[in-house]
Amino acid sequence: MTNRRGFLKSTVAFAALAGAALVPQYAFAEGETIKVGILHSLSGTMAISETTLKDVMLMLIEQQNAKGGLLGKKLEGVVVDPASNWPLFAEKARGLISGDKCAAVFGCWTSVSRKSVLPVFEELNSLLFYPVQYEGEESSKNVFYTGAAPNQQAIPAVDYLMNEGVKRWVLAGTDYVYPRTTNKILEAYLTLKGVAKEDIMINYTPFGHSDWQTIVSDVKKFGSAGKKTAVVSTINGDANVPFYKELGNQGVKATDIPVVAFSVGEEELAGLDTKPLVGHLAAWNYFMSIDTPSNAAFIKDWHAFTKKDARTTNDPMEAHYIGFNMWVAAVTKAGTTDSDAVQDAIIGVSVPNLTGGYAAMLPNHHITKPVFIGEIQADGQIDVVWQTTGLVAGDEWSDFLPGSKDLISDWRKPLHCGNFNVVTAKCGGAS
Amino acid sequence: MSAQSFMPLLGRAGFIFLALLTVVGIGVPTLNLFTTPGSLLHVPDYVVTLGGKYLCYALLALSVDLVWGYCGILSLGHGAFFALGGYAMGMYMMRQIGARGVYGNAELPDFMVFLNWKTLPWYWHGFEYFPFAILLVVLAPGVLAFVFGWFAFRSRVTGVYLSIITQAMTYALLLAFFRNDMGFGGNNGLTDFKDILGFPVQAAGTRAALFLLSALALGTCFIAARVIVNSKFGKIIIGIRDAESRTRFLGYRVEHFKLFIFVISAIMAGVAGALYVPQVGIINPSEFAPSNSIEAVIWAAFGGRGTLWGAALGAIVINAVKSYLTGALPNAWLFVLGGLAIVVTIYMPKGLAGLFAGWKTFPTMPKQAIDLGEAAE
Amino acid sequence: MGAFRSIFTSLFMLIFVSVALAQDVGVLVDKLALGNFTERGAAISALVSSGSPSVVTVLQALEDGRLYARKSDHKVFIATPSGDIFKLADPLSNSDSGQAPKTDIEKIKVNNSLREMISNAMSSLTLFSKDAKVRKDAALAILKSGDASALPALEKAIAAENDTAVADIMRIAAAAATLKSDRPEEAKKTAIATLAQQTDRDTASLLTAYAASVSDPLRSQALAAAEKIEVALSTWTAVQNIWFGFSLASVLLLAAIGLAITFGVMGVINMAHGEMVMLGAYTTYVVEQLFQIYVPDASDYAIVAAIPSAFFISALIGMAIERSVIRFLYGRPLETLLATWGVSLILQQAVRSIFGPTNKSVTTPSWMSGSIDFSNGLSFTLNRIAILIFALAIFAALILLIRYTSLGLQMRSVTQNRPMANAMGIRSSRVDALTFGLGSGIAGLAGVALSQIDNVSPNLGQSYIIDSFLVVVFGGVGNLWGTLAGALTLGVANKFLEPFAGAVLAKIFILVAVILFIQKKPRGLFALKGRWVDA
């Protein structure tokens, strides 16, 4: 009998635990608060980048509540930890939408995490605001892409370097979709601009690659063919620190071979001694160093909120700032948090960004952004050396890829299609 | 077959486990489909997918326990078999998307279109047929386990050496599948599935059916594993676990027995992976990560090694705890999970299944000399 | 650039004919504040051609980003921050000019082309410095840029130079500059011949670039010279690969050697090993922060102080773990896997809670940055050399400790036969704690070294744990020499495969090779012999 009792005990324990897992974690009555899901990894490999975004969302929610909330209701952030585990992202997204009944979710960093939650958001018809620069080639009814599309980051950066006399290109990236796609686009673009095949070197490395000796020395070799050479880096996250340390140690100076990076911002540089890196470039839509009153106020609020004066701000944080304000504006306009109503209301909404201009939500669910090219300084900040004269509209389907050049996305009625083919005039891709 | 004839085969605990599994396997889908949302008995949709996922993990833990608990092979690479089964199913479902992908290309999956591939690689052919995919779900992990095991067991690689090379195997596969040039979708893996056998994957009916199938697979594999370990063959397997050299000296071809149980276990893991993919909607190389395989071992150890049902229960409990804590304590759940692992190891060396014997009062000091990683010998 | 060059040429005319134009340099300095980068470039040229000796200070400040303009009147100052307020100084006289809040002044930015312009100008201006090293650097800079406008200055400098080594470099620099100048063909032929004697990559690059811009016979001559250098360089590629392999091996050795104690000698499948490495790296970070606060002058040596600190902190935490968790699990080694996995989760999250999830910056001390470059293109970076020496030193110390100290003797006896060791009066529990502490402490030392080349983040340990186990198992569990051999073999093999196969495939090949190797030698490279092995 003891055996059976033991078993029952463990069964009951299991049932209690499993039950607890399935019960929504907050039990406020509907109507008192509006819940906002925050889906960023707080542990695992991506915690390095994503934890900051969780904090900035909590700050924005707190500020909005201080302004009187939304539709007369208090906003409440629901934080979960998807732990850099892609299937867990989907599970947590489902929990936030169905379990916690969040009106909108702000989250994800990597492409694979977005791909993993995408079917969930489409199935449950909820809203996701995705704040990171990405490879494009996607436009979902339920996702709002507040980070840069390739044409808002990569192409202006290459244009800038061409003006600076660069003739030879190393496209170095981590082997995943964003670098692959960006490099495909850049390769097509460079070829179009008359760069010969042998003047382009493409290199892919795994995530978290830490031994860069061979690759940096190869880059040096490639760069000594007598033409001005630049590295376009789509190296992701963790691998950047050892990469830049190796560049510094092997004496690759920005005046010899400049490296322009699309995934390195103030946050990543805070983990590095930037003195040997002065002059290397970064292309983003926001820099902490940009001198505008709204940015100064944002940084001040951020320091007050985190109680640390040394905390940096970066581009994805601004994207969340814009995305959150757009959502607030759209909800206010629609008078409801209902997903369909917000989807209709948000297109065309325009809110101030932190760099002295406005960001507008386009019918393709991407936004308008200025593009800045900056050079890394000895203090870890990035100074703007060039910027686009106007705003650049996010282009979801690249014109430089054969599969997508005929596609457009327009979520306004009556078209209401994410992959409309302008040649065949049909919704649903190339066929 | 009557319950009486089942009892000795399954054991009392196993019988209860199977009974509960039957209740859950039938009950959850029924309550999901045939009650109205909002009613007291209704099981929400997301509980069904979540539960289905747990059941797949349970099957993975069971397969780990079969080789570790009964044969003393500590595989730190079982995630590889799970993922291979998952990829085989994923490839089938990718082909089912057909022209409904974002680019509308009937032949090529989306990731191949934007990487500018012109034709389907040869190893993708055949996956448009469900039976072929199912064959591969079994064959891919089975053949890998056979080849790997054939070499390793013949060379008498044992203990930690075996554990570390299984880890090296799954890590090598992780890196290989991660390469976009391999044609398996790189880091993003396979996703955006539409339907399976013509049923839309997001429909409640499909979900409920998958849940039922997962429960069925777990139950069937549990019975099969019990049949194996209770047979004469099973006794030899246990003999190998407890004293490999003696078993060999008794005249048994130890490597053949090990190979057989390893392949069976790998196939079970592959089936678990195949059922997992349609329920979570994505398969990517992170399933090959050595940490995933280690976690599967942790589940088995937590539930109770060498009991089969304990391993399955361990997987369900740990994952339920994880689901709950990542929401309730997002900043501190690792403390709880880590603490749980330590406490269970020290105070409950037989895991949840050890609750049979009650809690141990105090940890005991070591009595044996240390051997080199051969737990059982 | 053309206009800039001609200005430069006239600059040297001015300097050397000693006809200093009486210009108001101050007005020129203030021009730096205005306009875009092109206009700023023109302002720099104008400044340089003024010939004023104080220009060097201004340009240096501009390059370092210390030059600011006051927003109200566009006047230029050298600004030093003190809190939110900046102290202003006159850029030419360096006299105090009051202060201003950050919002009132604006940094004068430079970009890479301006930076290059400045460094060219500075190298011409410093060719006549009193310091031989400064003169040498100036010559090297001209050699790299091949700036033709520097030619007259160079020739003058060569005539005045009395250090033969510096003079040699200047002659080569002059040859490089000659190529781009409008000197007659004969002079260029001589220049190519001079450059062809060189064996470094920069010269080859210079020659290739030159070849593309001229026609035969100069073209073919330059190409042949470049080709000759390339051939000379390629023979050294293998040596460079061996070096890369050794330095990767030293990292693997460092990461694995602590594990060789806790796992290899004690039999604990220590999943928390990586976290001990991480703790060492964080200790380095903390020590460096303390140095920067209390003894900023000595912060170059923070890393030296970090070595004992990291050892003791990791060792103490390791001993605490051994006493509180692992001692209950001896004889159940596979269960140590579970418990230490739990420990690793807790340590990761603890560090994340205390220090935050972001990377921490550990600076490379000046004596460890840079590289030793040989004229044949070989280049050894100093930090990698330091890590290699460090790894070997730890290894040697450990071997000696185990071989010759009483603790080492006790360690060996306890791991080989615990009951017998107890019977001989050895307190095995104390030895266990010390051994685990030793292994953890060495892992902490590895953290000090890894903080120099990798992220200091809570995930640091996770990225090395698989490789560490692989090295120990490949070398043979329980044998330190095996770990050394394992690290060397895997490191060098990886680096030889990488150029052909790429980083990912190289790694896959290595993993498959290890799996196959274990089939051949199921107990690793150096299998332990004796009865107790096959328990």
Short mmCIF file of C-alpha atoms in Angstrom, two decimals, chain A residues 42-49 51-52 160 164 175 204-206 208-215 217-218 220-221 223-228 237-243 245-246 248-251 253-256 258 267-273 275 278-281 289 291 308 311 375-379 383-386, chain C residues 37 63-65 71 103 105-107 109-113 115-116 119 144 201-202 204-206 208-209 230 237 240-241 243-245 247-248 251 348-349 352 354-364 368-371 373 379 381-384 450-459 463-464 495 498-499 502-504:
data_model
loop_
_atom_site.label_atom_id
_atom_site.label_comp_id
_atom_site.label_asym_id
_atom_site.label_seq_id
_atom_site.Cartn_x
_atom_site.Cartn_y
_atom_site.Cartn_z
CA LEU A 42 15.99 36.97 -19.49
CA SER A 43 18.24 33.92 -19.39
CA GLY A 44 20.25 31.94 -21.88
CA THR A 45 22.37 33.29 -24.73
CA MET A 46 20.09 36.13 -25.79
CA ALA A 47 19.62 37.58 -22.29
CA ILE A 48 22.62 39.81 -23.00
CA SER A 49 20.63 41.80 -25.51
CA THR A 51 16.95 42.02 -20.85
CA THR A 52 17.43 45.72 -21.58
CA TYR A 160 28.52 55.60 -47.73
CA GLU A 164 34.65 56.90 -49.25
CA ASP A 175 25.56 31.80 -40.57
CA TYR A 204 30.21 32.72 -42.50
CA THR A 205 30.90 31.62 -38.95
CA PRO A 206 28.83 29.81 -36.33
CA GLY A 208 29.35 32.46 -30.59
CA HIS A 209 32.48 31.93 -32.71
CA SER A 210 35.38 32.88 -30.50
CA ASP A 211 38.59 32.14 -32.35
CA TRP A 212 38.94 34.79 -35.04
CA GLN A 213 42.69 34.55 -35.66
CA THR A 214 42.45 32.86 -39.05
CA ILE A 215 39.58 34.93 -40.35
CA SER A 217 44.34 37.35 -40.92
CA ASP A 218 42.48 36.31 -44.09
CA LYS A 220 44.11 41.39 -43.82
CA LYS A 221 45.37 39.35 -46.75
CA GLY A 223 42.65 43.78 -47.97
CA SER A 224 46.19 43.96 -49.27
CA ALA A 225 45.35 43.70 -52.95
CA GLY A 226 45.91 47.37 -53.45
CA LYS A 227 42.28 48.46 -53.42
CA LYS A 228 40.58 50.13 -50.49
CA GLY A 237 25.89 39.23 -30.64
CA ASP A 238 28.42 37.31 -28.60
CA ALA A 239 30.84 36.65 -31.41
CA ASN A 240 31.49 40.37 -31.88
CA VAL A 241 33.56 40.89 -28.75
CA PRO A 242 36.26 38.34 -29.61
CA PHE A 243 36.12 39.53 -33.24
CA LYS A 245 39.41 42.15 -29.78
CA GLU A 246 41.23 40.19 -32.48
CA GLY A 248 42.49 45.39 -32.28
CA ASN A 249 45.27 42.94 -31.52
CA GLN A 250 46.17 42.24 -35.12
CA GLY A 251 46.32 45.99 -35.63
CA LYS A 253 42.84 50.04 -37.98
CA ALA A 254 39.73 51.74 -39.25
CA THR A 255 41.85 53.87 -41.54
CA ASP A 256 43.21 50.71 -43.22
CA PRO A 258 37.06 49.89 -41.81
CA GLU A 267 25.15 48.00 -25.60
CA GLU A 268 27.64 45.64 -27.25
CA LEU A 269 30.41 48.23 -27.13
CA ALA A 270 29.89 48.65 -23.39
CA GLY A 271 31.42 45.20 -23.06
CA LEU A 272 34.55 46.19 -24.96
CA ASP A 273 37.58 48.37 -24.67
CA LYS A 275 40.17 52.46 -27.83
CA VAL A 278 38.03 54.10 -33.00
CA GLY A 279 36.76 54.82 -36.48
CA HIS A 280 35.11 51.48 -37.18
CA LEU A 281 31.55 52.06 -38.27
CA SER A 289 25.03 60.31 -28.98
CA ASP A 291 21.84 65.46 -29.65
CA LYS A 308 22.39 53.57 -13.09
CA ARG A 311 23.43 52.46 -18.73
CA GLU A 375 32.03 55.91 -36.13
CA ILE A 376 32.98 54.26 -32.86
CA GLN A 377 34.67 56.59 -30.38
CA ALA A 378 37.12 55.85 -27.59
CA ASP A 379 34.39 56.28 -24.96
CA ASP A 383 29.32 59.62 -33.49
CA VAL A 384 27.25 60.26 -36.60
CA VAL A 385 29.40 60.91 -39.67
CA TRP A 386 26.67 60.66 -42.26
CA PHE C 37 33.82 66.90 -43.40
CA GLU C 63 42.07 63.17 -33.54
CA ASP C 64 41.43 62.22 -29.90
CA GLY C 65 38.00 63.88 -29.95
CA LYS C 71 27.60 76.59 -29.88
CA THR C 103 24.77 71.24 -23.75
CA ILE C 105 29.39 72.88 -26.60
CA GLU C 106 29.61 70.44 -29.46
CA LYS C 107 32.33 67.97 -30.28
CA LYS C 109 33.86 65.19 -35.25
CA VAL C 110 36.33 63.53 -37.53
CA ASN C 111 35.76 60.59 -39.81
CA ASN C 112 38.16 58.03 -41.15
CA SER C 113 39.34 60.08 -44.11
CA ARG C 115 41.77 60.76 -39.42
CA GLU C 116 43.98 59.48 -42.22
CA SER C 119 47.94 61.07 -39.38
CA LYS C 144 51.89 52.52 -45.77
CA ARG C 201 52.09 42.25 -47.05
CA ASP C 202 51.75 46.04 -47.07
CA ALA C 204 52.99 43.70 -51.82
CA SER C 205 49.70 45.52 -51.62
CA LEU C 206 51.35 48.81 -52.53
CA THR C 208 49.87 45.55 -56.79
CA ALA C 209 47.95 48.77 -56.50
CA GLU C 230 53.70 36.86 -52.20
CA THR C 237 51.65 30.60 -43.94
CA GLN C 240 51.42 31.14 -39.02
CA ASN C 241 48.85 28.33 -38.95
CA TRP C 243 51.01 29.51 -34.28
CA PHE C 244 47.24 29.97 -34.56
CA GLY C 245 46.89 26.31 -33.66
CA SER C 247 47.27 29.68 -29.41
CA LEU C 248 43.90 27.96 -29.85
CA VAL C 251 42.91 28.37 -24.77
CA GLN C 348 24.80 31.71 -13.91
CA GLN C 349 21.66 33.31 -12.62
CA ARG C 352 23.29 37.68 -13.95
CA ILE C 354 24.51 40.75 -9.46
CA PHE C 355 26.31 42.08 -12.51
CA GLY C 356 23.46 42.29 -14.99
CA PRO C 357 23.11 40.25 -18.17
CA THR C 358 25.27 42.44 -20.40
CA ASN C 359 28.91 41.93 -21.27
CA LYS C 360 31.47 43.54 -19.01
CA SER C 361 34.46 45.29 -20.46
CA VAL C 362 37.89 44.13 -19.40
CA THR C 363 40.64 46.22 -20.95
CA THR C 364 43.72 44.66 -22.37
CA MET C 368 49.62 42.86 -23.70
CA SER C 369 48.16 44.69 -26.68
CA GLY C 370 49.60 44.81 -30.14
CA SER C 371 51.69 42.25 -31.88
CA ASP C 373 55.43 41.55 -36.58
CA SER C 379 52.57 38.22 -36.81
CA THR C 381 49.79 38.98 -31.10
CA LEU C 382 51.08 39.73 -27.63
CA ASN C 383 47.98 38.70 -25.73
CA ARG C 384 48.03 35.28 -27.37
CA LEU C 450 39.67 34.26 -21.36
CA SER C 451 38.52 37.69 -20.18
CA GLN C 452 41.20 39.03 -22.52
CA ILE C 453 39.85 37.42 -25.66
CA ASP C 454 36.19 36.65 -25.11
CA ASN C 455 32.97 38.07 -23.67
CA VAL C 456 32.78 38.50 -19.94
CA SER C 457 29.15 37.49 -19.66
CA PRO C 458 27.11 34.98 -17.65
CA ASN C 459 27.26 32.66 -20.68
CA SER C 463 30.73 28.17 -24.55
CA TYR C 464 33.75 26.25 -23.31
CA LYS C 495 43.54 25.64 -37.39
CA GLU C 498 39.97 26.03 -41.07
CA PRO C 499 41.52 27.74 -44.12
CA GLY C 502 35.82 27.10 -43.11
CA ALA C 503 35.25 27.50 -39.40
CA VAL C 504 32.08 25.40 -39.15
#
